[in-house]
Structure formats: structure tokens, C-alpha cells
Short mmCIF file of C-alpha atoms in Angstrom, two decimals:
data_model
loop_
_atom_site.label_atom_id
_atom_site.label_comp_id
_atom_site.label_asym_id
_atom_site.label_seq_id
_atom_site.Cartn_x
_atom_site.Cartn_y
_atom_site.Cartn_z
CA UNK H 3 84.05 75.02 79.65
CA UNK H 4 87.91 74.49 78.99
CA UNK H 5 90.07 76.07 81.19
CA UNK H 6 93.05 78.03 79.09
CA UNK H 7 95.93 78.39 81.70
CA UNK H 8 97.53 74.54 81.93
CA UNK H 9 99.96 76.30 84.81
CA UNK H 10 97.00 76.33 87.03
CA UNK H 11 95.73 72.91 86.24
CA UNK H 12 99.04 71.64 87.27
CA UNK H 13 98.91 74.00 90.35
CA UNK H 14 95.86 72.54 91.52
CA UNK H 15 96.96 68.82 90.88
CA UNK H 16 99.76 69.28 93.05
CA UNK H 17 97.61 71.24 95.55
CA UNK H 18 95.20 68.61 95.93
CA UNK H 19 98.17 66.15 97.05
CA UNK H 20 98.85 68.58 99.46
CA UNK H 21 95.35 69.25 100.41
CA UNK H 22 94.88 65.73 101.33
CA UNK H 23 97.55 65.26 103.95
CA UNK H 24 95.47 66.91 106.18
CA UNK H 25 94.54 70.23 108.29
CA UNK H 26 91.87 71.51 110.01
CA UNK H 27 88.11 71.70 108.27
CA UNK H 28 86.07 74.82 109.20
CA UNK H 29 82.97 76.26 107.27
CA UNK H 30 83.15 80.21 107.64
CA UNK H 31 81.06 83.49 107.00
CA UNK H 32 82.53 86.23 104.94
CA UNK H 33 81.28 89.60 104.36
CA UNK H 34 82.05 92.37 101.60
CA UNK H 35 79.84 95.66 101.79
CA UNK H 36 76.45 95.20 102.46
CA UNK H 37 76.84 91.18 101.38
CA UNK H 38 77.47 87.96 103.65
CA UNK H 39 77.75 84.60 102.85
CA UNK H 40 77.92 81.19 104.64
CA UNK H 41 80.09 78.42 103.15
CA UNK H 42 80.55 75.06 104.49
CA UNK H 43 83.61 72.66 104.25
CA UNK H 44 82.14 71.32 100.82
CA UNK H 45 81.27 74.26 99.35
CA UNK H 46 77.53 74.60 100.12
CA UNK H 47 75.82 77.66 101.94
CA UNK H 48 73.72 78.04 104.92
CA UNK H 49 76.68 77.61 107.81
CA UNK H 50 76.39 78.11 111.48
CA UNK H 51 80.23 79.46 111.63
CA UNK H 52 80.38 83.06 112.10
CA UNK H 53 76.66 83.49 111.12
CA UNK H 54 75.53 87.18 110.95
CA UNK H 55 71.30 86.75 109.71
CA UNK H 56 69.05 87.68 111.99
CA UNK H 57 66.14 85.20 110.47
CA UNK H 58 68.46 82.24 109.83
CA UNK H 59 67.54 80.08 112.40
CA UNK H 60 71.18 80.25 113.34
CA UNK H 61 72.53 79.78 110.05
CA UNK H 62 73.68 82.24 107.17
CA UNK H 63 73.30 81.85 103.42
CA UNK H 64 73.58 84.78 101.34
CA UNK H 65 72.47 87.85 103.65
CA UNK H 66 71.96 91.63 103.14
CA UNK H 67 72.51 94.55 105.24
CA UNK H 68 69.27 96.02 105.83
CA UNK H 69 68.99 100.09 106.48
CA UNK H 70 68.70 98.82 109.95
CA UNK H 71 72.47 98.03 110.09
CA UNK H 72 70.61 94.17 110.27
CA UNK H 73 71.66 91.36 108.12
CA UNK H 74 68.76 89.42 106.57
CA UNK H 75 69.20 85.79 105.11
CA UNK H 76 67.39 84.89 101.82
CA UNK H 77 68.27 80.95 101.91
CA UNK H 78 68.76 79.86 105.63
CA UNK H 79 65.17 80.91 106.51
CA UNK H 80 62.79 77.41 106.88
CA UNK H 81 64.60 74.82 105.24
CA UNK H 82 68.56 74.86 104.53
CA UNK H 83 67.96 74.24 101.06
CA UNK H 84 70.86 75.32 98.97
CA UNK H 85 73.82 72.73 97.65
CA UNK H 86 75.35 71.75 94.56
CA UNK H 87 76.47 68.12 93.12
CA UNK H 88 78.58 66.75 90.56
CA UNK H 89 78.66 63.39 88.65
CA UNK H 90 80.40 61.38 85.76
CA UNK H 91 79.84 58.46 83.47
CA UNK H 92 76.39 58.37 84.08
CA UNK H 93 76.96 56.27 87.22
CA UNK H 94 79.04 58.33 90.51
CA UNK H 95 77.82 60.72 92.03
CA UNK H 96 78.45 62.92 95.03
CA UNK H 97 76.33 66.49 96.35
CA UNK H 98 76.34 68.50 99.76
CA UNK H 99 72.85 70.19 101.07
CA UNK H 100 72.21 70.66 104.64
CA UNK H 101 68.49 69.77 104.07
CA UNK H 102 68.40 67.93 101.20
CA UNK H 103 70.35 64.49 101.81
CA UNK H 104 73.11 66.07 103.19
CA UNK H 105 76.54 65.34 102.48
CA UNK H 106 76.87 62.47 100.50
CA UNK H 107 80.08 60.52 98.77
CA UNK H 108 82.37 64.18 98.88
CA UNK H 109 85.64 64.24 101.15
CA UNK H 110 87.13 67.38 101.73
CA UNK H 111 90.74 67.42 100.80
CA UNK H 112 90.56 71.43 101.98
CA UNK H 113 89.39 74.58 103.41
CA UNK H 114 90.65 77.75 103.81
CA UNK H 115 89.24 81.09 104.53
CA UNK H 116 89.89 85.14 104.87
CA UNK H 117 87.37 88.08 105.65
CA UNK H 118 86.34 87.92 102.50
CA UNK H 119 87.21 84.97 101.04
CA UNK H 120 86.91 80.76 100.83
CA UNK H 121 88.05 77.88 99.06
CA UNK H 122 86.99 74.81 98.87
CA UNK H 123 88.12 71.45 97.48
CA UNK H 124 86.90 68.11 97.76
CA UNK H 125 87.04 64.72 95.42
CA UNK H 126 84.35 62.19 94.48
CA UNK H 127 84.84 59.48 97.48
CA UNK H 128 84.29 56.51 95.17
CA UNK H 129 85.81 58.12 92.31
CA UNK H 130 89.12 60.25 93.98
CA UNK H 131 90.65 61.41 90.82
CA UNK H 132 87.28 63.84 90.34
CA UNK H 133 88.44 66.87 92.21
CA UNK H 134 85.71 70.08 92.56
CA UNK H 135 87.67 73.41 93.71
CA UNK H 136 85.12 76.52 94.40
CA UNK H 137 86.94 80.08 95.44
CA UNK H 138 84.65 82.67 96.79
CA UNK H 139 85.40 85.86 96.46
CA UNK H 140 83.95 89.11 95.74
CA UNK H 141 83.20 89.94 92.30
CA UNK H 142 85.50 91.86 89.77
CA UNK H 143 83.24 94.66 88.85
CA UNK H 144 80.21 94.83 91.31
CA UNK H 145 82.06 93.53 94.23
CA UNK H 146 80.03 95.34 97.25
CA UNK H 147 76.49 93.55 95.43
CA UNK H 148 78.21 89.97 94.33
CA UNK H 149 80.33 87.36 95.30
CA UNK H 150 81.78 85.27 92.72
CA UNK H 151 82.08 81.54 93.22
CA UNK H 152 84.79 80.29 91.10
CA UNK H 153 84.06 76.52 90.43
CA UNK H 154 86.73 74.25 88.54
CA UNK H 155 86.53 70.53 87.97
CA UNK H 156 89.47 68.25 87.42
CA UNK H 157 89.93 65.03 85.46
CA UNK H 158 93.31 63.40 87.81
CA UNK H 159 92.08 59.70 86.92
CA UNK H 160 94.27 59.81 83.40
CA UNK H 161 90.87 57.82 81.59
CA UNK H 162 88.55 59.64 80.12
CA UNK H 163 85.13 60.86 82.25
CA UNK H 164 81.96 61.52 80.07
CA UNK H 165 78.73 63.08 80.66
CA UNK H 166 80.17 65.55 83.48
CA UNK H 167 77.41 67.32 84.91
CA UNK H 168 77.33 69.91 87.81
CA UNK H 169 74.32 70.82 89.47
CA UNK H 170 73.17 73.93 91.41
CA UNK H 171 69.99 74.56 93.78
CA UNK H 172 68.34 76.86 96.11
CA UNK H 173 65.16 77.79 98.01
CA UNK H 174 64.46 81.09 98.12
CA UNK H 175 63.32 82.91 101.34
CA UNK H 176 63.41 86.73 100.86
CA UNK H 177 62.90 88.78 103.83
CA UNK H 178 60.27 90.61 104.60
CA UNK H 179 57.98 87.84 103.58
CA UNK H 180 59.96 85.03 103.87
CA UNK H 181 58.19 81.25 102.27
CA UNK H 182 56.02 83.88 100.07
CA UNK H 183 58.77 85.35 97.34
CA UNK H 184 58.54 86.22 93.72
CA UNK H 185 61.03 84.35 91.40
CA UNK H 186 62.78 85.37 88.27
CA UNK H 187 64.94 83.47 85.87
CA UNK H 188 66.34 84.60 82.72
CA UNK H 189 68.85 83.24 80.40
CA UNK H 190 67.53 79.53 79.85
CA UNK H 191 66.91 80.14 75.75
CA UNK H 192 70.30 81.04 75.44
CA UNK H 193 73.32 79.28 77.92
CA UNK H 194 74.47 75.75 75.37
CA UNK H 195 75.61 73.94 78.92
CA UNK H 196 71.90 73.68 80.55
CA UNK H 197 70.46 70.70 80.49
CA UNK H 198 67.62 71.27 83.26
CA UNK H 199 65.97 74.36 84.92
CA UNK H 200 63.17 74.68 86.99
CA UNK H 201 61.80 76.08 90.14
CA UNK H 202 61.77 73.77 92.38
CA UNK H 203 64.22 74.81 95.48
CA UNK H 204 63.97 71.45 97.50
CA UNK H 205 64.88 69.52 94.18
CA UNK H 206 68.32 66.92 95.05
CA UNK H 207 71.26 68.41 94.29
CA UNK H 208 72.49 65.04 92.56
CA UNK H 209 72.64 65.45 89.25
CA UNK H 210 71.56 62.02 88.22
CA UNK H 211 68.62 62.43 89.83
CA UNK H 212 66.15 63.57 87.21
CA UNK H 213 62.87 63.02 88.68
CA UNK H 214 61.43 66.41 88.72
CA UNK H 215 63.12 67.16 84.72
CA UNK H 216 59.58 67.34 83.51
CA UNK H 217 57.73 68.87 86.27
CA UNK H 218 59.74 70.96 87.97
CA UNK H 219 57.74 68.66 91.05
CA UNK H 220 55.08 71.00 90.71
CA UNK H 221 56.85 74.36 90.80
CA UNK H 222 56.93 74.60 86.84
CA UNK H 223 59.66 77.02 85.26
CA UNK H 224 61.01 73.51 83.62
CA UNK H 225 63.95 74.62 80.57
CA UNK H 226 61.85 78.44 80.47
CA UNK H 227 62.54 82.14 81.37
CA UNK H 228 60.31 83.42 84.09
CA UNK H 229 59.44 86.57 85.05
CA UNK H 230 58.11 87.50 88.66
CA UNK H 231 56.90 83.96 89.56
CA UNK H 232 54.71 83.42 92.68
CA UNK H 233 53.98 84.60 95.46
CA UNK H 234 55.24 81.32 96.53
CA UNK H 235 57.34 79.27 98.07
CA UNK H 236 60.11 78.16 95.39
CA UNK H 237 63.49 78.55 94.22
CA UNK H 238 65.73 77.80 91.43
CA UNK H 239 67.30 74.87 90.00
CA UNK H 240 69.89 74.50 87.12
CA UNK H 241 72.26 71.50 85.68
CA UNK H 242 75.13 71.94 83.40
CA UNK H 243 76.59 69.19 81.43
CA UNK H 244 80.41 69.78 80.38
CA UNK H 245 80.74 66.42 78.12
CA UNK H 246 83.87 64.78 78.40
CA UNK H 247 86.75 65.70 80.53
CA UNK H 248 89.83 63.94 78.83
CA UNK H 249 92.01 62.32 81.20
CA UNK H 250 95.16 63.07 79.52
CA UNK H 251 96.00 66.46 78.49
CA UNK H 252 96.89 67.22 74.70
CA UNK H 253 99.99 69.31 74.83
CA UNK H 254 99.47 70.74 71.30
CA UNK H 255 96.54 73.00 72.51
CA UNK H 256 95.96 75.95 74.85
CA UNK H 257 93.28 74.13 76.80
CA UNK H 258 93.54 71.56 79.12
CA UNK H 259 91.03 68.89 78.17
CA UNK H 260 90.67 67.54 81.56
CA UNK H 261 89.11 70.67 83.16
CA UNK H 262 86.32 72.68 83.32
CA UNK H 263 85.60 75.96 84.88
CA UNK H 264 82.73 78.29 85.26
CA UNK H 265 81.67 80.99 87.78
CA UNK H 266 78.57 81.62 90.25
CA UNK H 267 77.50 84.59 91.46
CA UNK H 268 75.71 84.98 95.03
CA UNK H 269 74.79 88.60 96.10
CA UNK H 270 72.02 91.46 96.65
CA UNK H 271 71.09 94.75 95.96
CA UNK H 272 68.48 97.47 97.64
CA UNK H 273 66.28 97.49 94.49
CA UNK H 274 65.75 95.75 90.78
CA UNK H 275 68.05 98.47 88.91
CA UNK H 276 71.35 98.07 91.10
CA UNK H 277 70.68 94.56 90.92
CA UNK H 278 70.27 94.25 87.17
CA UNK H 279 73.05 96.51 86.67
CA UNK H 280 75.59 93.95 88.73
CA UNK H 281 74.21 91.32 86.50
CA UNK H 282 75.32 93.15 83.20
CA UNK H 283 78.86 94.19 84.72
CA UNK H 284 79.48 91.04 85.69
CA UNK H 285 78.47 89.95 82.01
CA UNK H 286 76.33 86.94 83.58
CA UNK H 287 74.68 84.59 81.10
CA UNK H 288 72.10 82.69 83.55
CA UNK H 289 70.23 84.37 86.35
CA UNK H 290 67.74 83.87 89.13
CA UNK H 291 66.08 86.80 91.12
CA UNK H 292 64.69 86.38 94.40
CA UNK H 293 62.00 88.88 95.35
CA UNK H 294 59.98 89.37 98.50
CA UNK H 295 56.10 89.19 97.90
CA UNK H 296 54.90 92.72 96.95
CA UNK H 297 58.58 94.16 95.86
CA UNK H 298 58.23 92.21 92.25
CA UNK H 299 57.57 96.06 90.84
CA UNK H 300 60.94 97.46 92.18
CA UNK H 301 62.54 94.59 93.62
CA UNK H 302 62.64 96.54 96.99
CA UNK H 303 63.67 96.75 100.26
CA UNK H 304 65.79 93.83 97.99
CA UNK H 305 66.41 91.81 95.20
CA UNK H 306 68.98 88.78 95.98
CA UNK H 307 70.79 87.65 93.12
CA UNK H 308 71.79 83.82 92.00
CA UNK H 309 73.76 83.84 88.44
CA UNK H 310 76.16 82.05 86.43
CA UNK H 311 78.77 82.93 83.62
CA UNK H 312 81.34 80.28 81.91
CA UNK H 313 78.32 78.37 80.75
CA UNK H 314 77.71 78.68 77.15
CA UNK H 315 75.40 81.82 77.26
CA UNK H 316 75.73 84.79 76.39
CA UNK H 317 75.55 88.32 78.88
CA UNK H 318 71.63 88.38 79.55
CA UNK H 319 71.68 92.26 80.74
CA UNK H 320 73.49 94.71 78.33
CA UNK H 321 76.82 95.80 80.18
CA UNK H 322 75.94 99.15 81.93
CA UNK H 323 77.68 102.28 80.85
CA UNK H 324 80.46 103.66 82.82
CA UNK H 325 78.55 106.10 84.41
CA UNK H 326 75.72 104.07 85.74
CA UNK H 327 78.28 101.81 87.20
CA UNK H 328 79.66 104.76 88.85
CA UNK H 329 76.22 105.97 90.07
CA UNK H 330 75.67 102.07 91.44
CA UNK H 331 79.01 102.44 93.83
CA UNK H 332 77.98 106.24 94.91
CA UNK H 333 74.63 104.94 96.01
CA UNK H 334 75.66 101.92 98.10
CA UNK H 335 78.58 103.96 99.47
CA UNK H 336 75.83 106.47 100.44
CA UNK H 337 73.96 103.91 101.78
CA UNK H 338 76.78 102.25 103.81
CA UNK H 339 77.70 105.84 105.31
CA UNK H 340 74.08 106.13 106.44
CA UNK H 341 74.24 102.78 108.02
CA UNK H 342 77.10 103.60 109.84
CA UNK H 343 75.94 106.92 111.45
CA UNK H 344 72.75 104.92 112.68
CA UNK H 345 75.08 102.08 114.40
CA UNK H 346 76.79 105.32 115.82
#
């Protein structure tokens, strides 16, 4: 999608220079309400750094605060299988997944973090003038269920780049029965920038790596809506292709032709309603539900959330009314006050 404010663009051009003169890399774990996420230096989940889940193995992805006061991790259980790539021309490439190839042809140019929020920006190693920034932050209107993840890529090369494609991937693992969840994904019929979906949470994060297009390697869901999926084992996968990115701007429009920006939305909620109703206040065009075998009725004790707007779609779940939204904060700040008198 084309970004609309070319003050930022040139903000983050001149960032970026700054960015690469150095500082000190360090992945972090922020929490807002009854959400916490773990970001590495490139911008992928499932970090070590501050980590708060209690079934991680060490490591948190997105978690949720349990009634127990407990946060439970619906990524970093089993295999740390979440990352995202980019690529352009047809021909460079570069992704980050703890599990899945690791980090491969990305430097980090920065990383900075607060309580509640990171950013991260790297470039293409073999191709430096491809610059990926992702902000996390919590989200504008359901910000105590969702993170928002912020993702702009930049065209600095001044020649065009075609066939710009950004990739991202995740294996679910919702607690209670982790490695035996119920998937959901809605949205495929209708978002112009998806060019592959499927369920298939181990899939590469490279997005010129199309062997499972067809397939889905065996976990189906390929370029479909799904509804309740499993028990099983599985996850979501989705690529986006964004065209061209010009490499010089065209000072006559509005839009800088040499970026493009979307958003991603990471998060949970106790049940299937709250969830559902984050989805349609945050207007998101592309989602995936994670649900733990046996809760695919209500979506309880929780329903972890993995969405996208920016991407050519349009709002899957009607925008709630203001008083449902208002009824969605008075029951999680119920439910945080409870929390906090068993702690006490």
C-alpha cells in the first residue's frame, strides 16, 4: 500500500543513516493489559529477553494473562515458529525465524524499546537500499486485547524494485492443549494484496519460497477461509505482494511511490466475542484465530488473535457499536481487578 505522508518517508531515510552508525541490539518483552509480546532485534517473536510465559520453554511470543495472574504463550510452545521475510525482483531475499532457518541475509540497522513498545529496522544485506521498519505498539481502539505491528518498507536504491512481497508465519500453540489447537482464518476472498494462504505454521518465511503454494505441505487452508480447523497441530501462513516500489519519488502526488505500509495485529482475548469485537474495532481485513482444542464453541479460556489491515481488504467483522466496545473495556478491567486481588 502507498504510504501518504512523504515527511515520514524522508524521516525514516535519514533515520536509517543514523540507525546504521551503530548502538546496542537487544530483543525485548512488552506488556499492555492482559497481553505480552516477545520481539527480537529483526522483528520476529518468540524472545528470551524479559520473557514472562510460563509454557515457553524460556521464550515469549504473544502471551495472555490467565485468571491465574499466569501468562500463557500461544507461539513459543514446541517449536519457535513465527517470522516474517521480505523479497524483490524475484531474486533477494532475506527472513528471520528462530526455528525456521533462522536469520538469514537481514542486518539490523536498529532497535529500540519501552514498556510497551518496539521498533525495529533492518535492510536487505545484499540489497542495503531495501529497508523494513516494524513499530509495535498497542492498538488504537482495542489496545488492552491487540498490539499493532506497524510494518513499512522503503525503496532507498533510487531504481525501481518489482514484485515486492512480504511474508508472515506462525505455529500456533494455544494453551491448555498446546500442539492440538483449532484454527480460523477469514478474509482470504476479499484482501487484493494476498498472493498465498495456508495453514501450514512451519512453512519458510522467505517469500520466494513457494513450495507448499499448492498444498499448504499437507495442512490445506491453501488461498480459502477456514472456520475452526483441527484439532491439530498448524498455524497460519500469508504473503502479500505490493508490486513495484519506485525508486524515485514523483513529487506531483501525495504518495510516495517508493513505500509501502501495512499493519499486523498480535493479541488475545478471554473468549470468541471480545476477540471478534477487537477485530472489527480495529477494522482488520485478514485474520487468523488460534483456539485451544475443545474451546472452538466459545473460544474460551482464550482465543489469540493474528490479523492484518493496509492490505487491500476490506473490515472482515462489522465495527462494533459504541456500547459493546464499552462493555469489552468494563469486562477486561473487571477481569484485571480480579487478577489483582488474587496476586494480593
Amino acid at each position: 500500500m502507498k504510504f501518504t505522508q512523504k515527511a515520514l518517508t524522508a524521516s525514516l531515510m535519514a533515520a536509517g543513516l543514523l540507525f546504521a552508525a551503530g548502538g546496542a541490539h537487544a530483543a525485548a518483552t512488552i506488556i499492555n493489559g492482559s497481553i505480552a509480546l516477545g520481539v527480537n532485534d529483526e522483528g520476529h517473536l518468540n524472545t528470551t529477553t524479559g520473557s514472562v510465559s510460563v509454557n515457553g520453554g524460556g521464550r515469549t511470543g504473544i502471551a495472555y494473562q490467565f485468571p491465574t495472574g499466569a501468562f500463557e504463550d500461544a507461539t513459543a510452545p514446541g517449536c519457535w515458529c513465527e517470522g516474517w521475510g521480505v523479497s524483490a525482483n524475484g531474486a533477494s531475499s532475506g527472513y528471520a525465524d528462530v526455528s525456521v532457518g533462522g536469520v538469514v541475509n537481514l542486518t539490523v540497522d536498529s532497535f529500540t524499546s519501552t514498556a510497551t513498545t518496539v521498533t525495529s529496522a533492518v535492510h536487505l544485506t545484499s540489497l542495503p537500499g531495501l529497508l523494513v521498519t516494524q513499530a509495535y505498539s498497542p492498538a488504537d481502539n482495542a489496545p488492552t486485547v491487540l498490539f499493532k505491528d506497524v510494518v513499512t518498507i522503503t525503496n532507498t536504491t533510487g531504481s525501481d524494485l518489482t514484485d515486492v512481497k512480504y511474508v508472515r508465519v506462525m505455529d500456533w500453540d494455544v494453551p491448555p492443549t498446546e500442539f492440538s489447537e483449532d484454527v480460523t482464518i477469514k478474509g482470504t476472498g476479499t484482501t487484493t494484496l494476498l498472493e498465498n494462504s495456508n495453514l501450514d505454521g512451519f512453512a519458510s518465511p522467505d517469500p520466494l519460497n513457494t513450495t507448499c503454494d499448492a498444498t499448504g505441505c499437507g495442512y490445506g487452508g491453501v488461498n480459502i477461509d477456514v472456520t475452526d480447523n483441527g484439532p491439530t497441530d498448524h498455524g497460519a501462513y500469508f504473503r502479500f505482494n505490493f508490486g513495484t516500489l519506485a525508486g524515485v519519488d514523483d513529487p506531483t502526488t501525495q504518495e510516495d511511490e517508493r513505500v509501502a505500509t501495512f499493519t499486523i495485529f498480535y493479541g488475545a482475548a478471554g473468549n470468541e466475542a471480545d476477540a471478534l469485537a477487537a477485530i472489527g474495532a480495529e477494522s482488520i481485513e485478514l485474520f487468523s484465530l488460534g483456539q485451544s482444542n475443545g474451546g472452538q464453541t466459545t473460544g474460551e479460556p482464550a482465543t489469540f488473535i493474528f490479523g492484518f489491515s493496509g492490505v487491500g481488504g476490506v473490515p472482515v467483522v462489522p465495527v462494533p457499536e459504541p456500547a459493546s466496545l464499552a462493555l469489552l473495556g468494563i469486562g477486561l478491567a473487571g477481569l484485571g481487578a480480579t487478577r489483582r486481588r488474587k496476586q494480593a
